[in-house]
Structure formats: structure tokens, C-alpha cells
């Protein structure tokens, strides 16, 4: 149907999408900022258009992106993740200009972008949600009443939040008024919207998310789960599929809930439903978003997520049903970042003097860096995703150890050694870690260092 697709992103995800488009017989146009002239996604596309300086005026510049489509004749646009991928306004602007937005509908995006409203919709659809306020809370009195009902500690969360921002913990009633007003100010500052809602804090939860993909006829298929409990400041560091705490019954129940969630908002294209799971394996809906960056899911299910996105965006039906999906083996992904874990994970842009990427059976590296490339300081610090796949979890861990040991990036600081220490940790090996693990691990390493160990 289309001949050309424009990729409105950079880094490894842009390269990943270029590869999928090529396999589908499509030409690719990329866009780049003035800081990204030598970036891989700009070099390897069929055509590439400079759209302005970083950051606001390039990858977030809606009009420049639409013009780039018009000038190159691209009929569809893939937003990748981050940047404008979850902007209902941009999705609508593409449609208004006759460009297919490869993602969910603007209506679904705006519904899910309002987390308080999304939670209401899910609750009504019979998806278990974390106890909390029904929608947004406005007055402190109302918040106090709800918090007393659900029990402290509670979280106050920004309705428009994302990226781990706009979440505050409240342990006692006397902290509520102040924390709520801080949360509102933060929400206003970061998201331009000060609406907040209240939620019970689940103690020591596991972050387990279900990947779904849906076509425009309403066929919705769940593609297993990812355990993303290994987080630092609510940002994922390592993820794996299956989750170490998964059972066949729990997966079935969570997948069914995820499909109900997607259907409740008329969702099509790829989507992720994030849940918290407690130690008794109760699960609760947290939020749904449209990120596509999940090689571990691709590996255990054999589904190419980006190819499937291209199909469903063209109005074609899903080429598989739920019965075709089987989770096979175990996959782990480590995010390789240009940062210094010894110095509070300070970003480390600069020139990559030498680079050696691991390989061999069961190893995949999605990256956009090359030897001699200079990482600009304007963007997030992820430089590669290292993914391994093996028949069992312990074999996957062993493979990851050696893949990390083989990975060399010189000239900048990276978190490779840090990931290696995580992978070797006994609690990780036992699969008993939860969302609170990494902060404790970091505190312990700091104490060891302070004590000269
Ligand atoms: P964001 O939109 O920023 O991703 P989420 O609502 O997904 O926000 O929450 C981010 C992270 O915060 C979760 O992955 C989880 O670790 C933690 N979190 C969120 N809500 C709760 C809760 N009710 N109890 C415990 N932890 C939570
Ligand atoms: Mg989230």
C-alpha cells in the first residue's frame, strides 16, 4: 500500500524501524537534528532530512515533521517511542494531512494519557486496579478521607504523568497537605496539568507488563509478559521474559485482563499494559502506553513487533491468533547506557574510540553507535540494548554474563560493569527481586565502598 515511511525518531529505535521497513519492501526517510548529522539513523536511511536544532525544534517539531513527509512523499510516519509517540495532537495532525500514523488512534492516546481517567475506564471494564481515588482528587479533605479508607502509605500521582515523574509518597495524614501541593506543582511544571489522583502504595511489588497487539478489526492478542522490576528511579535497567514469578494461571489471567483493557479503549496497534503484582500474586492495572521497544517479547514469542505494527497500520488483519502464541525459552535485556554508575549515573557523552559488540547464537544487539561516533549530550544516555535468549533462565543468565564481559566500549563511561554485577547478584539469580531491589543494591554497594570493601 505505501512506498515510503518516515521515521520520526533517532537512536537504536530508529535503526530498528529502518530494518523492519526494508524487510517489508518499504523505503525509509529519516529526520535528524543538527546535532545528529553523523548519527547512524541519518546515514543508513534512503533519504534523510535535517529538521532543526535539538531538542524542541527537531524531533518534537510537529510542523517540520509533517513538511518532511510532504517533501519526500512519505505516506506513513512511525513515531518510535518517546518524543511525539504519545501525543494525540500529533497523531491527529498526521491524519489531517493524509499521513498514516503508525500507532494507536488519537482518541486512545488521549484517553490513556489521562492516567486517572484510564484507571476509571479499566475498573469499569473489570480490570483489577490499585485501590485509590475514583478519578482525580481536588480537595485535601477529600484526599484525607480516601487515604484513611485505603490506608497509608499512599501515593499521589499526576494524571498526566510519565517517565517516573510526578509521583509522591505519603506515609502519614499530617504529610498529606504539603505533599499533595508539591505533587500538584511538579505536575503543573512538567506536564502543564496539575490534576492528581491517589493510590495505595503496594509494598515490594513486581512490575510486570503485558504486551498486546491489535488490528483495526478488533482482534487483540497478548504476547506474554515482561518483568521490569529492575528499576532505578522508576526507569527500567534490565528486563526479562518470562517473569520469574509467573505461573501459567497468572499469565492467563493477566493476558485476559490486558486484552479487556485494550478493548475497553478501542485500542489498535502495539500496546503495553503495566501491572503491579504483589507477593500473593494479586495483580493491579497501573497504566497503559504505546511504547514499542521490546526485543525480549519478540524473542520468546517469535513475533516481529514492528513488522506487525506496519501490517495493522495498513488496515490488515493480524497474521496470528492467540492460540498461535507460545512463550518459548527465556530472554533477558540489559540496557547499555553511556553513564557513570560510580558517579551517580552521570551521563557520559563523547567519542567512542573503540567498540566491540558481542555476538554468537542467542545474542542480539540493537544499537545506533559505531566506532568513531560522538554521542551528543542532548539525548537520553541509552546506546544499546543487549538481549540474550536461551532455553532456560539460568542458561540465559550465563549467556548474558559472557556477552557483557565481551562488550567493549572505550572513550566514554558505560554501565557494562554495573550490569555485570547485577547479573551475578544472588537475588537476581534466584529471581526473587522486586521493584525495591535496585535502590537497596545501590545503597549496599555504596556502604561496601565506604567501608573499604
Ligand atoms: P509512569 O507513568 O511515570 O511510568 P507509573 O504509574 O507507571 O508511572 O509508575 C512508575 C513506577 O512507580 C512503577 O513502575 C512502580 O515501580 C512505581 N509505582 C507506581 N504506582 C505504585 C503503587 N501504587 N505502589 C507501589 N509502586 C508504585
Ligand atoms: Mg509506567
PDB file of C-alpha atoms and ligand atoms in Angstrom, residues 115 157 161-164 167 207 209 231 234 236 274 286-289 291, ligand 2:
ATOM      1  CA  UNK A 115      -3.997   8.177  33.885  1.00  0.00           C
ATOM      2  CA  UNK A 157       0.293  10.683  41.214  1.00  0.00           C
ATOM      3  CA  UNK A 161       2.500  11.920  34.459  1.00  0.00           C
ATOM      4  CA  UNK A 162       5.087   9.746  32.791  1.00  0.00           C
ATOM      5  CA  UNK A 163       8.747   8.759  32.947  1.00  0.00           C
ATOM      6  CA  UNK A 164       8.517   8.190  36.696  1.00  0.00           C
ATOM      7  CA  UNK A 167       4.764  10.592  41.958  1.00  0.00           C
ATOM      8  CA  UNK A 207       6.419  -4.523  37.797  1.00  0.00           C
ATOM      9  CA  UNK A 209       3.705  -5.755  31.957  1.00  0.00           C
ATOM     10  CA  UNK A 231      14.293  -0.161  38.034  1.00  0.00           C
ATOM     11  CA  UNK A 234      11.264   4.236  38.064  1.00  0.00           C
ATOM     12  CA  UNK A 236      13.951   0.222  33.602  1.00  0.00           C
ATOM     13  CA  UNK A 274       1.632  -2.191  33.084  1.00  0.00           C
ATOM     14  CA  UNK A 286      -1.215   0.693  36.691  1.00  0.00           C
ATOM     15  CA  UNK A 287      -1.197   2.295  33.242  1.00  0.00           C
ATOM     16  CA  UNK A 288      -1.194   1.529  29.543  1.00  0.00           C
ATOM     17  CA  UNK A 289       1.131   3.004  26.951  1.00  0.00           C
ATOM     18  CA  UNK A 291       5.948   2.059  23.593  1.00  0.00           C
TER      19      UNK A 291
HETATM   20 MG1  LIG B   2       4.863   3.428  33.807  1.00  0.00          MG
END
